[in-house]
CSV table of C-alpha atoms in Angstrom, one decimal:
chain,number,residue,atom,x,y,z
S,5,MET,CA,80.0,74.3,-30.7
S,6,SER,CA,82.4,72.7,-28.2
S,7,ALA,CA,85.2,72.0,-30.8
S,8,GLU,CA,86.5,74.1,-33.6
S,9,VAL,CA,84.2,73.3,-36.8
S,10,ILE,CA,85.5,74.0,-40.1
S,11,ILE,CA,83.0,74.3,-43.0
S,12,ARG,CA,84.5,73.6,-46.4
S,13,PRO,CA,83.3,72.3,-49.9
S,14,THR,CA,82.4,68.6,-50.1
S,15,THR,CA,84.9,66.4,-51.9
S,16,ILE,CA,84.5,63.0,-53.4
S,17,GLU,CA,86.8,61.5,-50.5
S,18,ASP,CA,84.1,62.6,-48.0
S,19,LEU,CA,81.5,60.5,-49.5
S,20,PRO,CA,82.0,57.4,-47.6
S,21,THR,CA,81.6,59.1,-44.4
S,22,ILE,CA,78.6,61.0,-45.6
S,23,ALA,CA,77.0,57.9,-46.9
S,24,ALA,CA,77.6,56.2,-43.5
S,25,ILE,CA,76.1,59.1,-41.6
S,26,ARG,CA,73.1,59.0,-43.8
S,27,LEU,CA,72.6,55.3,-43.3
S,28,ALA,CA,72.8,55.5,-39.6
S,29,THR,CA,70.3,58.4,-39.6
S,30,TYR,CA,67.8,57.6,-42.3
S,31,PRO,CA,68.0,53.7,-43.0
S,32,TYR,CA,64.8,54.1,-45.0
S,33,LEU,CA,66.5,56.3,-47.6
S,34,VAL,CA,68.2,53.8,-50.0
S,35,ARG,CA,71.4,54.7,-51.7
S,36,SER,CA,74.6,53.0,-52.0
S,37,LEU,CA,78.0,54.6,-51.8
S,38,GLU,CA,78.6,53.9,-55.5
S,39,ALA,CA,75.5,55.8,-56.4
S,40,TYR,CA,76.7,58.9,-54.2
S,41,GLN,CA,80.0,58.8,-56.0
S,42,GLN,CA,78.5,58.4,-59.4
S,43,ARG,CA,76.0,61.5,-58.8
S,44,PHE,CA,78.5,63.7,-57.2
S,45,PRO,CA,80.1,65.1,-60.4
S,46,ILE,CA,77.3,65.1,-62.7
S,47,VAL,CA,74.7,67.5,-60.9
S,48,PRO,CA,73.5,69.8,-63.7
S,49,GLU,CA,75.0,73.2,-63.6
S,50,ARG,CA,71.4,74.9,-63.8
S,51,ALA,CA,70.8,73.6,-60.2
S,52,ARG,CA,73.5,76.0,-59.1
S,53,LYS,CA,74.2,73.5,-56.1
S,54,LEU,CA,76.1,74.3,-53.0
S,55,ASP,CA,77.7,71.3,-51.3
S,56,VAL,CA,79.7,71.7,-48.1
S,57,VAL,CA,80.7,69.6,-45.2
S,58,ALA,CA,81.4,70.2,-41.4
S,59,VAL,CA,84.6,69.0,-40.1
S,60,ALA,CA,85.6,68.6,-36.4
S,61,ASP,CA,88.7,67.2,-35.1
S,62,GLY,CA,89.6,66.2,-38.6
S,63,LEU,CA,86.4,64.1,-39.1
S,64,VAL,CA,83.4,64.8,-41.4
S,65,VAL,CA,80.4,65.3,-38.9
S,66,GLY,CA,77.8,66.9,-41.2
S,67,ARG,CA,76.8,68.0,-44.7
S,68,ALA,CA,74.5,70.6,-46.1
S,69,THR,CA,73.4,71.1,-49.9
S,70,ALA,CA,71.2,73.7,-51.2
S,71,GLU,CA,70.1,74.2,-54.8
S,72,LEU,CA,67.5,75.3,-57.5
S,73,ASP,CA,64.9,72.5,-57.8
S,74,ILE,CA,65.2,71.4,-61.5
S,75,PHE,CA,62.3,69.2,-61.2
S,76,THR,CA,59.8,72.1,-61.6
S,77,THR,CA,59.3,75.2,-63.7
S,78,GLU,CA,58.3,77.3,-60.6
S,79,GLN,CA,60.7,80.2,-60.6
S,80,GLY,CA,63.0,80.2,-57.5
S,81,ALA,CA,61.8,76.8,-56.2
S,82,ALA,CA,64.9,75.4,-54.2
S,83,GLY,CA,65.7,72.9,-51.8
S,84,VAL,CA,68.0,72.6,-48.8
S,85,ASP,CA,69.2,69.4,-46.8
S,86,VAL,CA,71.2,69.4,-43.6
S,87,LEU,CA,72.6,66.3,-42.1
S,88,VAL,CA,74.6,66.0,-38.7
S,89,ALA,CA,75.9,62.8,-37.2
S,90,ALA,CA,73.9,61.9,-34.1
S,91,GLU,CA,76.8,62.1,-31.6
S,92,HIS,CA,77.6,65.7,-32.9
S,93,ARG,CA,74.1,67.2,-32.6
S,94,ARG,CA,73.1,70.0,-30.4
S,95,GLN,CA,76.5,71.7,-30.7
S,96,GLY,CA,75.4,74.4,-33.3
S,97,ILE,CA,76.8,72.5,-36.4
S,98,GLY,CA,73.5,72.0,-38.1
S,99,THR,CA,72.9,75.8,-37.6
S,100,ALA,CA,76.3,76.7,-39.0
S,101,LEU,CA,75.7,74.5,-42.1
S,102,PHE,CA,72.5,76.1,-42.8
S,103,ALA,CA,73.7,79.4,-42.4
S,104,GLN,CA,76.0,78.8,-45.3
S,105,ALA,CA,73.3,77.3,-47.3
S,106,GLU,CA,71.0,80.2,-46.6
S,107,LEU,CA,73.5,82.6,-48.1
S,108,HIS,CA,73.9,80.6,-51.3
S,109,LEU,CA,70.1,80.3,-51.6
S,110,GLY,CA,69.8,84.0,-51.7
S,111,GLU,CA,72.7,84.5,-54.0
S,112,ILE,CA,71.1,82.1,-56.6
S,113,GLY,CA,67.7,83.8,-56.5
S,114,ALA,CA,65.8,81.1,-54.4
S,115,ARG,CA,62.2,82.3,-53.5
S,116,ARG,CA,60.5,79.3,-52.0
S,117,VAL,CA,62.7,76.8,-50.2
S,118,ARG,CA,61.7,73.3,-49.3
S,119,ALA,CA,63.5,71.2,-46.5
S,120,TRP,CA,62.5,67.6,-45.7
S,121,VAL,CA,62.5,67.5,-41.8
S,122,PRO,CA,61.9,64.2,-39.7
S,123,GLY,CA,58.7,64.3,-37.8
S,124,GLU,CA,60.4,64.5,-34.4
S,125,PRO,CA,59.1,67.4,-32.3
S,126,ASP,CA,62.8,68.9,-31.5
S,127,LEU,CA,63.7,68.7,-35.3
S,128,LEU,CA,60.6,70.3,-36.3
S,129,ASN,CA,61.1,73.1,-33.7
S,130,TRP,CA,64.6,73.6,-35.0
S,131,ALA,CA,63.2,74.0,-38.5
S,132,ARG,CA,60.6,76.4,-37.2
S,133,GLY,CA,63.4,78.5,-35.5
S,134,LEU,CA,65.0,78.8,-39.1
S,135,ASP,CA,61.6,80.1,-40.5
S,136,PHE,CA,60.5,77.1,-41.9
S,137,GLU,CA,56.9,76.0,-41.5
S,138,PRO,CA,55.8,72.4,-41.7
S,139,SER,CA,53.3,71.9,-44.6
S,140,ARG,CA,52.5,68.2,-45.3
S,141,PRO,CA,53.8,64.8,-44.1
S,142,VAL,CA,55.2,62.0,-46.1
S,143,SER,CA,55.2,58.6,-44.6
S,144,TYR,CA,58.1,56.0,-45.3
S,145,SER,CA,57.2,52.5,-45.0
S,146,LYS,CA,58.9,49.1,-45.0
S,147,ALA,CA,57.8,45.7,-46.3
S,148,ASP,CA,59.2,42.3,-46.2
S,149,PRO,CA,59.4,41.2,-49.8
S,150,THR,CA,59.5,37.5,-48.9
S,151,ALA,CA,56.0,37.7,-47.1
S,152,LEU,CA,53.6,39.0,-49.7
S,153,PRO,CA,50.1,38.3,-50.3
S,154,ALA,CA,49.0,36.1,-53.4
S,155,MET,CA,49.9,37.6,-56.8
S,156,PRO,CA,46.8,39.1,-58.4
S,157,ASP,CA,45.8,37.5,-61.7
S,158,LEU,CA,46.7,39.0,-65.0
S,159,PRO,CA,43.5,40.6,-66.7
S,160,PRO,CA,43.2,39.7,-70.4
S,161,GLY,CA,45.5,41.5,-72.6
S,162,VAL,CA,48.1,42.6,-69.8
S,163,THR,CA,51.5,41.5,-69.8
S,164,LEU,CA,54.4,42.2,-67.3
S,165,VAL,CA,57.9,43.2,-68.5
S,166,SER,CA,60.9,44.7,-67.0
S,167,THR,CA,62.1,48.2,-67.9
S,168,ALA,CA,65.1,46.6,-69.3
S,169,ASP,CA,62.9,45.0,-71.9
S,170,LEU,CA,60.9,48.4,-72.5
S,171,GLY,CA,64.1,50.3,-72.9
S,172,PRO,CA,64.9,54.1,-71.7
S,173,GLU,CA,62.8,56.0,-74.1
S,174,ALA,CA,59.5,54.4,-73.4
S,175,THR,CA,60.3,54.3,-69.7
S,176,TYR,CA,61.0,57.9,-69.9
S,177,GLU,CA,57.7,58.6,-71.5
S,178,LEU,CA,55.8,56.9,-68.8
S,179,ASP,CA,57.6,58.8,-66.2
S,180,ARG,CA,57.3,62.1,-67.8
S,181,VAL,CA,53.3,61.7,-68.2
S,182,THR,CA,52.6,60.4,-64.7
S,183,VAL,CA,55.2,62.2,-62.5
S,184,THR,CA,53.1,65.3,-62.8
S,185,ASP,CA,50.2,63.5,-60.7
S,186,GLU,CA,52.3,63.1,-57.7
S,187,PRO,CA,50.9,65.3,-54.8
S,188,GLY,CA,53.1,67.6,-53.0
S,189,ASP,CA,54.1,71.2,-52.2
S,190,VAL,CA,55.9,71.8,-55.7
S,191,GLU,CA,54.4,71.1,-59.0
S,192,ILE,CA,56.6,68.6,-60.6
S,193,GLU,CA,57.9,68.9,-64.3
S,194,MET,CA,60.0,66.0,-65.9
S,195,ILE,CA,63.6,67.0,-66.6
S,196,PRO,CA,65.0,66.7,-70.1
S,197,TYR,CA,65.6,63.3,-71.6
S,198,GLU,CA,69.5,63.6,-71.5
S,199,GLU,CA,69.4,64.7,-67.8
S,200,TRP,CA,67.0,61.9,-67.0
S,201,LEU,CA,69.3,59.3,-68.7
S,202,ALA,CA,72.4,60.6,-66.6
S,203,LEU,CA,70.5,61.1,-63.3
S,204,GLU,CA,68.0,58.3,-63.2
S,205,TRP,CA,68.3,55.6,-65.9
S,206,ASP,CA,72.1,55.3,-65.6
S,207,ASP,CA,71.9,55.5,-61.7
S,208,VAL,CA,74.1,52.4,-60.6
S,209,ASP,CA,71.4,51.7,-58.0
S,210,ARG,CA,68.7,51.4,-60.5
S,211,ARG,CA,67.6,48.0,-61.2
S,212,HIS,CA,66.0,47.7,-64.5
S,213,ASP,CA,65.4,43.8,-64.0
S,214,LEU,CA,63.5,44.6,-60.9
S,215,SER,CA,61.4,47.5,-62.3
S,216,VAL,CA,58.3,46.3,-63.9
S,217,VAL,CA,55.9,47.8,-66.6
S,218,ALA,CA,52.3,46.7,-67.3
S,219,LEU,CA,51.6,46.5,-71.0
S,220,VAL,CA,47.9,46.6,-72.0
S,221,ASP,CA,47.4,45.2,-75.5
S,222,GLY,CA,51.0,46.0,-75.9
S,223,VAL,CA,50.7,49.5,-74.7
S,224,PRO,CA,52.9,50.7,-71.7
S,225,ALA,CA,50.3,51.6,-69.1
S,226,ALA,CA,51.8,51.4,-65.5
S,227,TYR,CA,55.3,51.1,-64.0
S,228,THR,CA,57.1,50.9,-60.9
S,229,VAL,CA,60.8,51.6,-60.5
S,230,VAL,CA,63.2,50.1,-58.0
S,231,GLN,CA,66.6,51.1,-56.7
S,232,ALA,CA,68.7,48.7,-54.7
S,233,ASP,CA,71.6,48.8,-52.4
S,234,GLN,CA,72.5,45.1,-52.5
S,235,GLU,CA,75.3,45.3,-49.9
S,236,THR,CA,72.8,46.5,-47.3
S,237,GLY,CA,70.0,44.3,-48.6
S,238,ARG,CA,67.5,47.3,-49.0
S,239,SER,CA,65.6,48.4,-52.0
S,240,TRP,CA,63.6,51.6,-52.7
S,241,SER,CA,60.4,52.0,-54.8
S,242,GLY,CA,61.6,55.1,-56.6
S,243,GLY,CA,58.2,55.9,-58.2
S,244,THR,CA,54.9,54.0,-59.5
S,245,GLY,CA,52.7,55.4,-62.2
S,246,VAL,CA,49.6,54.6,-64.2
S,247,LEU,CA,48.5,56.4,-67.2
S,248,ARG,CA,45.1,58.1,-66.6
S,249,ASP,CA,43.2,56.1,-69.2
S,250,PHE,CA,44.2,52.9,-67.5
S,251,ARG,CA,43.5,53.7,-63.9
S,252,GLY,CA,41.1,51.8,-61.8
S,253,ARG,CA,42.2,48.3,-63.3
S,254,GLY,CA,44.5,47.4,-60.5
S,255,LEU,CA,47.7,47.9,-62.5
S,256,ALA,CA,49.6,49.4,-59.9
S,257,LYS,CA,49.1,46.5,-57.5
S,258,LEU,CA,50.0,44.3,-60.4
S,259,VAL,CA,53.5,45.9,-61.3
S,260,LYS,CA,54.2,46.3,-57.4
S,261,SER,CA,53.4,42.8,-56.6
S,262,ASP,CA,55.6,41.5,-59.4
S,263,SER,CA,58.5,44.0,-58.7
S,264,LEU,CA,58.6,42.8,-55.0
S,265,ARG,CA,58.8,39.2,-56.0
S,266,ARG,CA,61.9,40.1,-58.2
S,267,VAL,CA,63.3,42.0,-55.3
S,268,ALA,CA,62.9,39.0,-53.0
S,269,ALA,CA,64.4,36.7,-55.6
S,270,ALA,CA,67.4,39.1,-55.8
S,271,GLY,CA,68.2,38.7,-52.0
S,272,ILE,CA,66.8,41.9,-50.9
S,273,THR,CA,65.3,41.6,-47.3
S,274,ALA,CA,63.9,45.0,-46.8
S,275,ALA,CA,61.8,47.0,-49.3
S,276,TYR,CA,61.2,50.9,-48.6
S,277,THR,CA,58.7,53.3,-50.0
S,278,ALA,CA,57.3,56.7,-49.4
S,279,ASN,CA,54.0,58.2,-50.0
S,280,ASP,CA,52.3,61.6,-49.5
S,281,ASP,CA,49.6,61.1,-46.8
S,282,GLN,CA,47.1,62.5,-49.2
S,283,ASN,CA,47.8,59.8,-51.9
S,284,ALA,CA,45.0,57.4,-50.7
S,285,PRO,CA,45.3,55.0,-53.8
S,286,MET,CA,49.0,54.2,-53.6
S,287,LEU,CA,48.7,54.1,-49.7
S,288,ALA,CA,45.9,51.4,-49.9
S,289,VAL,CA,48.0,49.3,-52.4
S,290,ASN,CA,51.1,49.5,-50.2
S,291,ASN,CA,49.1,48.6,-47.1
S,292,TRP,CA,47.8,45.6,-49.1
S,293,LEU,CA,51.3,44.5,-50.0
S,294,GLY,CA,52.4,44.6,-46.3
S,295,TYR,CA,54.1,48.1,-46.0
S,296,ARG,CA,54.1,49.4,-42.5
S,297,VAL,CA,55.1,53.0,-41.5
S,298,THR,CA,58.6,53.1,-40.1
S,299,ALA,CA,59.1,56.9,-40.1
S,300,THR,CA,57.5,60.3,-41.2
S,301,GLN,CA,59.2,63.4,-42.6
S,302,TRP,CA,57.5,66.8,-43.2
S,303,SER,CA,57.8,69.0,-46.2
S,304,CYS,CA,58.8,72.3,-44.5
S,305,LEU,CA,58.6,75.5,-46.6
S,306,ARG,CA,60.1,79.0,-46.2
S,307,THR,CA,59.9,82.0,-48.5
S,308,LEU,CA,62.9,84.2,-48.8
């Protein structure tokens, strides 16, 4: 490191700088500053989270987090994230941040650790040097919500409502049942309702007016959730699910089509989403909607 770098615990005053670095690094990861500030003090204690920043010449230039994965019942499943501002890379800052995270992961009993790494050869090689092995890719895609194909016709018995109309309890139940179907390296298990309320439903970026549910004969059958950073004109599709008994009816296409029209009407100009490369049905829907890949990240795994 060319300048003295101090690694210390993150404070809420650091979040504006961290949010700016993340926006510059990952414009496809949608989260407002207000959402960062909201979530910072409410991470569940059982996550055992470490949150530190790197400071050089008095400026925050990077951040690392390490915590147990609370969205699974797998013992010792954990995650680590390292972020360094582009102009401060290749100075050993990321490695120093990871060293702190690695110590913490050992202390909290982590066994299998996942890191999301951009699909750039030098970054993947850096991760390999830390004993992580790329496992499976996830594609991040962008769509123009003002340039959509024609809205599909509603089948008989199907109505579309917002999650604001549906309410939190029924939305949670849809999320709980469908989230376990998401492909990935870690088997997902829904967090308890009270945690979900605080972390998901009450998220200041979550737009209940833009999130859509398909009712089949009055029964909630499919949904899509939207978060939005109105200031930057970006939205994020935070999850789309269809109950198994209702699949094959085009409901995912319906809820996403309607949701994106609401997104456009709200003044959003860039809609982002992500898909595991093995999730062929959702990839087909998103391709039809006009989503095009803008970035790739790899789920990288390490056993401690």
